[in-house]
Structures are given as C-alpha cells and as structure tokens.
XYZ file of C-alpha atoms in Angstrom:
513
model
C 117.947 81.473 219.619
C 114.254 80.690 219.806
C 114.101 76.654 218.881
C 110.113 75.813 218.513
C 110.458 72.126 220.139
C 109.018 68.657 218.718
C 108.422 68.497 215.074
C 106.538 65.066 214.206
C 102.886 64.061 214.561
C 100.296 62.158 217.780
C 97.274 60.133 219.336
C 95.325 61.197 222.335
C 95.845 58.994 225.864
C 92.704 59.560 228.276
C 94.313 56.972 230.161
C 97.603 59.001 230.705
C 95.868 62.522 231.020
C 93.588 60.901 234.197
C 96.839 59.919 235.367
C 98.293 63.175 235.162
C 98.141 64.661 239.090
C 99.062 67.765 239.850
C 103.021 67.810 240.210
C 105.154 70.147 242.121
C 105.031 73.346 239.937
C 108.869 74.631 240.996
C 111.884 73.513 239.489
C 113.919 74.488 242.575
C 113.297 74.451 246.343
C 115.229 75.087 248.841
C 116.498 72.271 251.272
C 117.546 71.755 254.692
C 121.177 72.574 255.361
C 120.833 68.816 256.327
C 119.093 67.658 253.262
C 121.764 69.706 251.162
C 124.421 68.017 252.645
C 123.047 64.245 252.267
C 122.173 65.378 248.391
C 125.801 66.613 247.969
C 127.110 63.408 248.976
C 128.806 61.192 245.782
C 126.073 58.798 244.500
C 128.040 55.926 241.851
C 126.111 55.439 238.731
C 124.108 52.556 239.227
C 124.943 48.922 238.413
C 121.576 46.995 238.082
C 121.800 43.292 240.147
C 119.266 41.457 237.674
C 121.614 42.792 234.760
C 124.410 41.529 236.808
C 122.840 38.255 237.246
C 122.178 38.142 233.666
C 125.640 38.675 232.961
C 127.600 36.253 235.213
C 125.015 33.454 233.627
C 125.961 34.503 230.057
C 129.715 34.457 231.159
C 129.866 31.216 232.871
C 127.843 29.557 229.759
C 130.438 30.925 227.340
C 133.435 29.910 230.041
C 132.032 25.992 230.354
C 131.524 25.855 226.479
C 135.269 27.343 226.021
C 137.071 25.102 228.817
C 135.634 22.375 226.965
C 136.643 22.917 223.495
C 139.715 23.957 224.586
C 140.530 20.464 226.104
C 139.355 19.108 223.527
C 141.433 21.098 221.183
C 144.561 19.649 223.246
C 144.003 16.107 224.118
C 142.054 14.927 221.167
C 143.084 15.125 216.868
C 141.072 17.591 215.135
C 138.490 15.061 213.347
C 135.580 16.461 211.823
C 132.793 14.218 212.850
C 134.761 14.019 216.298
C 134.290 18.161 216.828
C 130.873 18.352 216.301
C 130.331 15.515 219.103
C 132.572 17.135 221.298
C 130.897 20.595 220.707
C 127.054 19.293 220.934
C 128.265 17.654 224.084
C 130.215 21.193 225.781
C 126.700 22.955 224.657
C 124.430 20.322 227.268
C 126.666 20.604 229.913
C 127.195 24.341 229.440
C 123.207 24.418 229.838
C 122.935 21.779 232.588
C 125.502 23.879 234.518
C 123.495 26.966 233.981
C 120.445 25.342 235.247
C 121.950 23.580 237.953
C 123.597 26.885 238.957
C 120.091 28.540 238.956
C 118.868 25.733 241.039
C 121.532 25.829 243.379
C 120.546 29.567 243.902
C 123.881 30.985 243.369
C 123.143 33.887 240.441
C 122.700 36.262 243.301
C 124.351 39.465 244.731
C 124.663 37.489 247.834
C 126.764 34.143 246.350
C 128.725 37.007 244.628
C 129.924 38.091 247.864
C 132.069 35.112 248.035
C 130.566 33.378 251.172
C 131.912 29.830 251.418
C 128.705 27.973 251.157
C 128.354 29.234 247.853
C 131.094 27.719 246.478
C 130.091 24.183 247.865
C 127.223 24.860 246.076
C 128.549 25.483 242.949
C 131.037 22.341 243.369
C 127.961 20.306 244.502
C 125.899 21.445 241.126
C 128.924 20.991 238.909
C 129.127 17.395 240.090
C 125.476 16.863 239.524
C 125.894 18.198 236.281
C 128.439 15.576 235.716
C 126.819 13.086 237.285
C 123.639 13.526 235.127
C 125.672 13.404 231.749
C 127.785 10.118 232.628
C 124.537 8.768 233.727
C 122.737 9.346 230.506
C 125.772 8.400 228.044
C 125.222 4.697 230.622
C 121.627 4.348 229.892
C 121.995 5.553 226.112
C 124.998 3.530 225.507
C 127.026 6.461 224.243
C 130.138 6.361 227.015
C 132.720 5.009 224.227
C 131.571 7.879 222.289
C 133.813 10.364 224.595
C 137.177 10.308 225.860
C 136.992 9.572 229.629
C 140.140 11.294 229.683
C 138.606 13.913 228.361
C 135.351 14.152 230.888
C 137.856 13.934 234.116
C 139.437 16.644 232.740
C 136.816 18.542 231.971
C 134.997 17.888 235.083
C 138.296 19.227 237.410
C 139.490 22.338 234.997
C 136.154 23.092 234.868
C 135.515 23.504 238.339
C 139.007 24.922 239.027
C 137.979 28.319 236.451
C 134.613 28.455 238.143
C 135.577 28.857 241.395
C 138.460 31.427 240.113
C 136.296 33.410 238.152
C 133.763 33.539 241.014
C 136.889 34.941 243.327
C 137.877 37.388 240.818
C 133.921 38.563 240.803
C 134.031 38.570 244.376
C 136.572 41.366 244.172
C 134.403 43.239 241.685
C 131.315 42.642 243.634
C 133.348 44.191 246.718
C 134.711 47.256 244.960
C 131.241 47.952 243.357
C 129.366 47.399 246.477
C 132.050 49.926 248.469
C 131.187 52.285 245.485
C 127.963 52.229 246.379
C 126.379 50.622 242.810
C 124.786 47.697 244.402
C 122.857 49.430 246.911
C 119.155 50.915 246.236
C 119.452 54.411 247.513
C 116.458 54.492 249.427
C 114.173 57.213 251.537
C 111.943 56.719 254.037
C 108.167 58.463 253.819
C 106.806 58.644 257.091
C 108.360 58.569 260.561
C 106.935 58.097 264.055
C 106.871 54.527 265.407
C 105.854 52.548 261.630
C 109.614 54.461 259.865
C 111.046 53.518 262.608
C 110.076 49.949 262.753
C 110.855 50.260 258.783
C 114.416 51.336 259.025
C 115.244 48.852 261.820
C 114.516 45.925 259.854
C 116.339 47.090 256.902
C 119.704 47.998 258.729
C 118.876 44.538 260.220
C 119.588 42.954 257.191
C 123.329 43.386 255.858
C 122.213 41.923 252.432
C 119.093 43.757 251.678
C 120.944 45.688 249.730
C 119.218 49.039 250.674
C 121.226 51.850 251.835
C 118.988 54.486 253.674
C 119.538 57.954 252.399
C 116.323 60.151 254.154
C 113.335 60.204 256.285
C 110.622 62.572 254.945
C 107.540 63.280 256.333
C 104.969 65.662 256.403
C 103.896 65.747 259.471
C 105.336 68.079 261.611
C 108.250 67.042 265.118
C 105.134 67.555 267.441
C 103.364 64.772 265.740
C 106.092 62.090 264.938
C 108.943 63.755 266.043
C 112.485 64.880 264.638
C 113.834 61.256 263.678
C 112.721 58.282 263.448
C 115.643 54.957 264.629
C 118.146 57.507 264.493
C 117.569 58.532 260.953
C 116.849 62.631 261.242
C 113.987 64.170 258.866
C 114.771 65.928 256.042
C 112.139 67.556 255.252
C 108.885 66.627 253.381
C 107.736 65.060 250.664
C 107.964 68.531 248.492
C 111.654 68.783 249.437
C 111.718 64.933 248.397
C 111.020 66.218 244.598
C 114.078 68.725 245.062
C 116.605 66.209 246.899
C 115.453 63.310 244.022
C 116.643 66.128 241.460
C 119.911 66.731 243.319
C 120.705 63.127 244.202
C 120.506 59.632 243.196
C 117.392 57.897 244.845
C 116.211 54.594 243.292
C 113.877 53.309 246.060
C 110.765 55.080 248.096
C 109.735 53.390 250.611
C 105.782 54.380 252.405
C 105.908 53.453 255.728
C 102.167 54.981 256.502
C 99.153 52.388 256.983
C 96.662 51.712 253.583
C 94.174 52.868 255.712
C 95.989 56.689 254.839
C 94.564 56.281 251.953
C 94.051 59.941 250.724
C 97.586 60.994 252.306
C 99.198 58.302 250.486
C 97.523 59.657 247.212
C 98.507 62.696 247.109
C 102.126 62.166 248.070
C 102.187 60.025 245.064
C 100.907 63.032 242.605
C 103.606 64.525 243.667
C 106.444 61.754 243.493
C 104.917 60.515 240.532
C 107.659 62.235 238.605
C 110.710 60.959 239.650
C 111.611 57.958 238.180
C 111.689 55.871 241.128
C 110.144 52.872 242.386
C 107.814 53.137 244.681
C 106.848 50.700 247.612
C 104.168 50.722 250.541
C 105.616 48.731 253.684
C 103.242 46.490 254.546
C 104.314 45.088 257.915
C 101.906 47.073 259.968
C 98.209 46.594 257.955
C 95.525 44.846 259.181
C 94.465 43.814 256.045
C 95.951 40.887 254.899
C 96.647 39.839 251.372
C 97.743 36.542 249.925
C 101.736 35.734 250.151
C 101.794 36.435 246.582
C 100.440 39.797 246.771
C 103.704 41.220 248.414
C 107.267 41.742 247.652
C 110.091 41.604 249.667
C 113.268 44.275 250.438
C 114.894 41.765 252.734
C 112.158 40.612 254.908
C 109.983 43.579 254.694
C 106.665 42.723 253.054
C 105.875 45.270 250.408
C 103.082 46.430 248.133
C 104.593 47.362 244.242
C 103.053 50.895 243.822
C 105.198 52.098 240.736
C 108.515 51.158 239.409
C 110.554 53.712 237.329
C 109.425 53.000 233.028
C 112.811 51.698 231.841
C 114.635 49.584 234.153
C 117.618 46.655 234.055
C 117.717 44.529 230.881
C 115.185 47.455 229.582
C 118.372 50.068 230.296
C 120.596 48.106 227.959
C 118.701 47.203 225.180
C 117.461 51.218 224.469
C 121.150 51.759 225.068
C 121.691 49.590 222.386
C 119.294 50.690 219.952
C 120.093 53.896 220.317
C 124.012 53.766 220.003
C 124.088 51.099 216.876
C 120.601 52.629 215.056
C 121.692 55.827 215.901
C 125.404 55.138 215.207
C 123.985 53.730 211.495
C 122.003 56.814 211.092
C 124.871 59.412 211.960
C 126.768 57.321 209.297
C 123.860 57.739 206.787
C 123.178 61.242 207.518
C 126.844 62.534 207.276
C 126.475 63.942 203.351
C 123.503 65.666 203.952
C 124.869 67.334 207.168
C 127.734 68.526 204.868
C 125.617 69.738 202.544
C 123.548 71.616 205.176
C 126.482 73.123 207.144
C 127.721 74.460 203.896
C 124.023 76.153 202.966
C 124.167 77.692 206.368
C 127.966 78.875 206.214
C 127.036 80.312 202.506
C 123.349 82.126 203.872
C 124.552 83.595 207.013
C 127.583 84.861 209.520
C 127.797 82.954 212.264
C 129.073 79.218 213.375
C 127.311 76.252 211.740
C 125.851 74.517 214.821
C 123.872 75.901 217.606
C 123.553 74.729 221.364
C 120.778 75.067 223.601
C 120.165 74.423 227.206
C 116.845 71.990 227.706
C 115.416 69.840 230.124
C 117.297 65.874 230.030
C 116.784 62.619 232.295
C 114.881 63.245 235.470
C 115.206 67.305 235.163
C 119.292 67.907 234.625
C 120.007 70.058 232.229
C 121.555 68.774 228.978
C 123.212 70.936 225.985
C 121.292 69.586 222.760
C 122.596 70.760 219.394
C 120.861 71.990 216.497
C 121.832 73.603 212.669
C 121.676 77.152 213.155
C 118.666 78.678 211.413
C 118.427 82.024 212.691
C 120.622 85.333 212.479
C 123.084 85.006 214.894
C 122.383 88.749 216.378
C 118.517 87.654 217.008
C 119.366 84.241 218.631
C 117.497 83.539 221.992
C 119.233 80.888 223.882
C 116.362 80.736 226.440
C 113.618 80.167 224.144
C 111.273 82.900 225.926
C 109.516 83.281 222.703
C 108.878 80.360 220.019
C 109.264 80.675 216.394
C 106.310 81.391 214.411
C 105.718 81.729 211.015
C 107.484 83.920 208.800
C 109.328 84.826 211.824
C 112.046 87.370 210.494
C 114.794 86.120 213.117
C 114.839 82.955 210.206
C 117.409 82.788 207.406
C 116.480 81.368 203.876
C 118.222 78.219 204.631
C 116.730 78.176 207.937
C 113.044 77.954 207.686
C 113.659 74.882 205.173
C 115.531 73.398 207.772
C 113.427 73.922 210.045
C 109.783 72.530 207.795
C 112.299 69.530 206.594
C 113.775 68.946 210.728
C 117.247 68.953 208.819
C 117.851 71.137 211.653
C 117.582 68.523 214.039
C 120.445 65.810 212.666
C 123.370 67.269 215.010
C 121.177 65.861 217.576
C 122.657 61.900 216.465
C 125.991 63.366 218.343
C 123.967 63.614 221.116
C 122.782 60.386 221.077
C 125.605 58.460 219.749
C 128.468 60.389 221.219
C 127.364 62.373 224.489
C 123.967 59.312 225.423
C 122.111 62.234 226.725
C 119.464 61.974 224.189
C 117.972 58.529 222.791
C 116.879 58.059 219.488
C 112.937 57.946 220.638
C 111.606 59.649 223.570
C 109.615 62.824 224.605
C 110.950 65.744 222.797
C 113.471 68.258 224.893
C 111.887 71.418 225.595
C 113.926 74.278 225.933
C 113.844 75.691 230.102
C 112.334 78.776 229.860
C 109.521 77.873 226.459
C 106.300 78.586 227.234
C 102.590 78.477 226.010
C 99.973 81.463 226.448
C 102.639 83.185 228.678
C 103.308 80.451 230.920
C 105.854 78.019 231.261
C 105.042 74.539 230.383
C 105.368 73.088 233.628
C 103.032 75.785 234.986
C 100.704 75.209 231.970
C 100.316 71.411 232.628
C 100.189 69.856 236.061
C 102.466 66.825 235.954
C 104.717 68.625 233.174
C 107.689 66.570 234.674
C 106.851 63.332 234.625
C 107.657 63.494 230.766
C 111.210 63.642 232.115
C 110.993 60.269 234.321
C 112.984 58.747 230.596
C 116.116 60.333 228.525
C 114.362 62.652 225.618
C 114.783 62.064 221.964
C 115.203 63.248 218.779
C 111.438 61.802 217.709
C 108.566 60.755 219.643
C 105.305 59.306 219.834
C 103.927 63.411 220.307
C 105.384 64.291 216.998
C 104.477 61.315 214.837
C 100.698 61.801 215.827
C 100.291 65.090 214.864
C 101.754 67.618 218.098
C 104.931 68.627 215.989
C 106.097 72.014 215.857
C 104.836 75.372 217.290
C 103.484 74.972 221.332
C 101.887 78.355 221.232
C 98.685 77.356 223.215
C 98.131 74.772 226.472
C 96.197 72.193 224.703
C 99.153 71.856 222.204
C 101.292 71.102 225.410
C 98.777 69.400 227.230
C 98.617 67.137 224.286
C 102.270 66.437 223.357
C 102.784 65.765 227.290
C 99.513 63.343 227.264
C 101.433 61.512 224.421
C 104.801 61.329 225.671
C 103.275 59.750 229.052
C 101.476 57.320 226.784
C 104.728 56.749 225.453
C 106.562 56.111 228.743
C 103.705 53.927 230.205
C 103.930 51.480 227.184
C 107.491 51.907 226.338
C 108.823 48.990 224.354
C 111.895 48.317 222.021
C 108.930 47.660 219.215
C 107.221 50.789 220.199
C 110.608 52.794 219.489
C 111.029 50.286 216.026
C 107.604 51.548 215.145
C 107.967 55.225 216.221
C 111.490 55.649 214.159
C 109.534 53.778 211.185
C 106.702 56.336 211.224
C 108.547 59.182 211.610
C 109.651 60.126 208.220
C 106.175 59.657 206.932
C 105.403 62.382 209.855
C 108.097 64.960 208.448
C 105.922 65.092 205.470
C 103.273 67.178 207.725
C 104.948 70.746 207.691
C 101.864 72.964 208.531
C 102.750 73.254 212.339
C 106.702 73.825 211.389
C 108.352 76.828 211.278
C-alpha cells in the first residue's frame, strides 16, 4: 500500500542545504570478501563511558547518603530535630565525596578497571573528605552536635561499601569491556607510512579504548600499499559507507596531512552520513595549533571534525522523552484508536493495521505501522507510487484518516514498545518512494544523512509546511533541508517545541491525501 510520507508543516535552512554534499547515491555496494567478513563480525550495542561516568557518580552519591542514614537509623533514637542534622550532614559529605572523587580522578573507565592505585585514591579522598568535615565542625564549634560514634562509623562502613561496590563494577567493567561496549569501533582513512604511524600508537595504548576495525584508503597498493602496521585495506572510502551500514563503527579516524585539503573534503561529503565522529590525526602537520586546539584518543593529538548529532547523556534523555511522552500519549490516544480500528473494520475487508518497510537509524530497515486506509487488493507495500488526491485505492474512512494523520497513531507502538521510531525526528520514507520518477536519494544528494538520527512520528519538515504528498524534488529537497536543520540543532526543547506545534500543523490538510 502506497503511504504518502510526512504529514506536518516547515522553514527553509540555507545553512543545512550548503551543507548538503553530494552523498553516495547506492544503498548497497559490494565489499571485499575481507571487508564482509570484518562487517559480519558481532558488534555489542554500545555502552557510552561519559554516561557511565555519570552513573557511578549518581550511584556513589545516593550509596554515601544511604550508609549514612542507615547508621544513623541504628545507633541513634529517631528524634526529629536530630534527623534533619544527621541528614543535612550525610548530604555535605555525600557532595564532598563526589568532589573529592572527581578530584582524585577516579570517575574514569580506567579506575573502573580496578587497578590498585585507584583504590588508594579513593581511600585517600574519603579521608580528606573526613578530614575536611571534622575540621570544620572544630572551627565552627559544632563537634558535640554529632555522635563521634557515629562519624567513626561512618567514616569505616563507608569506605568498606566503596571499595566493594567499586570491585563489583570492576567485574561489570570487565564483562562489558570483553563484550566489546567500551571500545570505540574505529577505522582508519589513509594508509602508507602516516596510518601506520596512527595505528601503532593506538595499539600502543591498552586504555585508549579504541579497537581498530579497518584501514580504508583510496589510493591504490602501488601508492601506499596493501596494509598499513599489519592492519590490511579494506577497501575505500565508498565501501566505508557500505561496511558503516553493515557494522557498528563509532570512530573515523583521518590519518592524511591538512595540507590534503581537497581529498579530505570530499571524503567527508561522502562520510558525512554516517553518524560517526569524525577525527583528523594530527601528529604529522606542520602547522601547529595551540594545546587547546586538539583532542586526544590516548596520546594521539586530534582535530574534532564532526561528532555523530545525538550522543551520551543526549541518547538517554530522547530515550526518555520518547518512552514516558510517548508512553502518556499511547495512553491518551487508546479511545480514539478504538474508535478508528472499528471505522476501518466496518468500511473495508481486510486487517485493521498495516506494516510497511522504511528507512530507520543509520539506513536499517524498520517495519513502521500505520491504520489501513486503502483496499486491501490495491495495497503497495513498496510505495512505488504516492497517494494523490482522490486516489481511488482510498476507502471512505481512509482519506479522513489520512487529512486528520489518525492514520499515523499505531506508530506510538513503535516508539514506546519496539524504540525504533522517536516521538520527533525526520519522517520515515518508505524504500522504494520517489519524486519525478526518481528515488529520493537519487533526487537529493546527501538524501541519507537525514538518517544519521532514529525517525519520528513528527518533525520539524512537517510542522513548517513539507507535510504530505513528495511528488516533485523541491518538496524533497525541502523536507530533507529541514530535517538536517533539525539534526544540526537537535535539542530536548527543540523536540518540546516541535510536539507542541504539531497539532496546530494537522490543521493544514491541503498537501494530505
């Protein structure tokens, strides 16, 4: 069944459409036997180290605050002008410790690992901690305020479920690290002497956390030959595109000179749609910048060239919003999906709901549903040909559906139930849709960067006006300039804003069918 795409309203981006280079125009391409076999290898989902961080702080707050009340709650009668002492008291040291902690350097992937001197670090801070507080109930003349019973106590159990809830991490660290979610899949661009130089220094480095996946280059064996420090090319940076579809890469690492300036450009129209970030090795230029200027994988000096749109804490809160807004909305919208699955049971034969293949999260393909509104006998799960008006594939119930996007709801399951569509994002299009006889991604160059984020049931495109029927290129061209706006300035606000704006949006039928 023919599903026209996006129904909701836009704004144009010059900014986004000059950004727009021209992207690899294949879905598909064929890889090395080699690069096939490195791309069918398992890749582990992720597990981001900042959100890991993050997490271990917020634990170890909520574990120095509890092993203080808790003591408290034994040792001491329940008085009520006593508990709110004892609790103001747990909260500063619980945000001494996390302080100290951060001081002492041990919220990283490394101190995780479990290596000795990071526990006499965290003894040593805990003791400052301690240290600090008896010192300032001294000078404030508060120390017959607390129990000193209480503070020893505190001070040894304390440390004790600390260093035993760093062990137990330590085991989790290990299996996720063996699991490969710790490391940043990374590939090479560029061999000959630079890659190799490159891909020493990070093997060097056991806690760079970088685990070398490909070399790809474009220049042919005769030029920089078949490997580069072991690591055999894959192909180039077109097969890149196809092996980032296939497998999990999260870093791309340039090993070519700035002075390849034009090279380097037009590599990066063509990575520019994977949502990867993207890094220029800068341990061979001439040129050099302040210490500021660079970051660093391990000891490598980098230049930041692009980072993927939604990354660490940004993951979970749109994961978030979309599972508790969304979960609120599928809750809210379950009469009126009754209602509609009985119109469409009563107007037509045929089941109620209606799947479609489309284009999801970096180019996999993703089962969306939708409210039937067509005759089941004239569906076209392809989408070759879009709806248009007074299309007679259309039941009654159908093209109100379809003008009101009542035809859309089903899509919460997706996003509440399967997460592999968000609440806000560009708008699935179906694989094989097309405008003036040519698929999208052959109609716009840089088509797939739009998939660099999960889709969504609304979008900035469809709130500004590009809603509905995708007949002609500058219809596409638009809704794809929008939804790289959208990625580019992504926000949880923006997606507030955009879901606020959207039912004022659905009001605009003309481009609906």
């Amino acid at each position: 069944m023919t599903q026209s795409e996006p129904r909701a309203p836009l704004h144009a981006s010059s900014a986004v459409a000059a950004a727009t280079g021209a992207a690899p125009r294949k879905t598909t391409r064929p890889l090395s036997p080699l690069a096939q076999a490195r791309a069918a290898e398992p890749a582990s989902k992720p597990l981001s180290p900042i959100v890991l961080a993050g997490s271990v702080r917020m634990a170890e707050f909520a574990i120095v605050c509890a092993v203080g009340m808790i003591i408290y709650a034994v040792y001491l009668p329940p008085e009520p002008g006593l508990v709110w002492r004892y609790v103001a008291a747990t909260f500063v040291i619980a945000c001494l410790a996390t302080l100290a902690f951060q001081i002492a350097d041990i919220y990283q992937v490394q101190a995780f690992r479990g290596y000795e001197k990071q526990y006499m670090r965290l003894a040593s801070a805990w003791s400052v901690v301690f240290l600090v507080v008896i010192g300032l109930s001294f000078f404030a003349k508060a120390g017959e305020l607390f129990s000193r019973v209480w503070l020893g106590t505190y001070y040894l159990a304390g440390l004790a479920t600390l260093i035993i809830c760093r062990n137990l991490l330590f085991y989790a660290v290990r299996h996720w690290t063996r699991e490969g979610r710790l490391t940043r899949r990374t590939v090479i661009v560029g061999g000959g002497e630079p890659g190799a130089h490159v891909i020493e220094e990070l093997r060097r480095q056991k806690d760079s956390g970088v685990e070398i996946v490909g070399l790809f280059d474009d220049r042919g064996d005769a030029r920089t030959g078949p490997d580069a420090a072991g690591e055999r090319k894959l192909g180039t940076v077109d097969d890149l595109v196809e092996f980032g579809r296939r497998t999990r890469v999260d870093l791309v690492i340039f090993s070519l000179p700035i002075s390849a300036e034009t090279r380097i450009l037009q590599m990066l129209k063509k990575l520019w749609v994977l949502p990867v970030d993207i890094r220029l090795a800068a341990h061979t230029n001439k040129l050099q910048f302040r210490p500021r200027s660079y970051s660093y994988i391990g000891s490598v000096p980098v230049l930041d060239v692009a980072d993927r749109p939604i990354a660490d804490w940004d993951v979970v809160m749109k994961w978030l919003f979309d599972k508790i807004i969304g979960g609120l909305a599928l809750l809210a919208a379950l009469p009126a999906m009754a209602i509609v699955a009985l119109a469409i049971k009563l107007d037509s034969k045929g089941p109620v709901l209606f799947k479609q293949k489309r284009y999801g999260f970096n180019n996999d393909l993703i089962e969306v549903y939708k409210f039937r509104s067509m005759y089941t006998d004239m569906t076209d799960a392809a989408a070759a040909r879009l709806v248009t008006k007074d299309d007679p594939r259309v039941t009654r119930v159908g093209r109100f559906i379809r003008k009101t996007s009542l035809d859309e709801l089903p899509q919460l399951l997706n996003v509440v139930i399967k997460g592999n569509l968000s609440l806000v994002g560009p708008r699935p299009h179906a694989v094989s849709a097309k405008a003036e006889s040519r698929l999208y991604d052959e109609a716009v160059d840089g088509y797939f960067a739009r998939h660099r984020v999960k889709p969504g049931i609304t979008g900035w495109a469809q709130i500004n006006g590009w809603r509905g029927e995708t007949d002609t290129q500058e219809k596409i061209q638009k809704r794809v300039e929008h939804d790289l706006y959208y990625i580019e300035n992504w926000s949880v606000l923006f997606d507030l804003r955009i879901l606020m704006s959207t039912p004022l949006a659905l009001l605009k039928t003309e481009n609906a069918y």
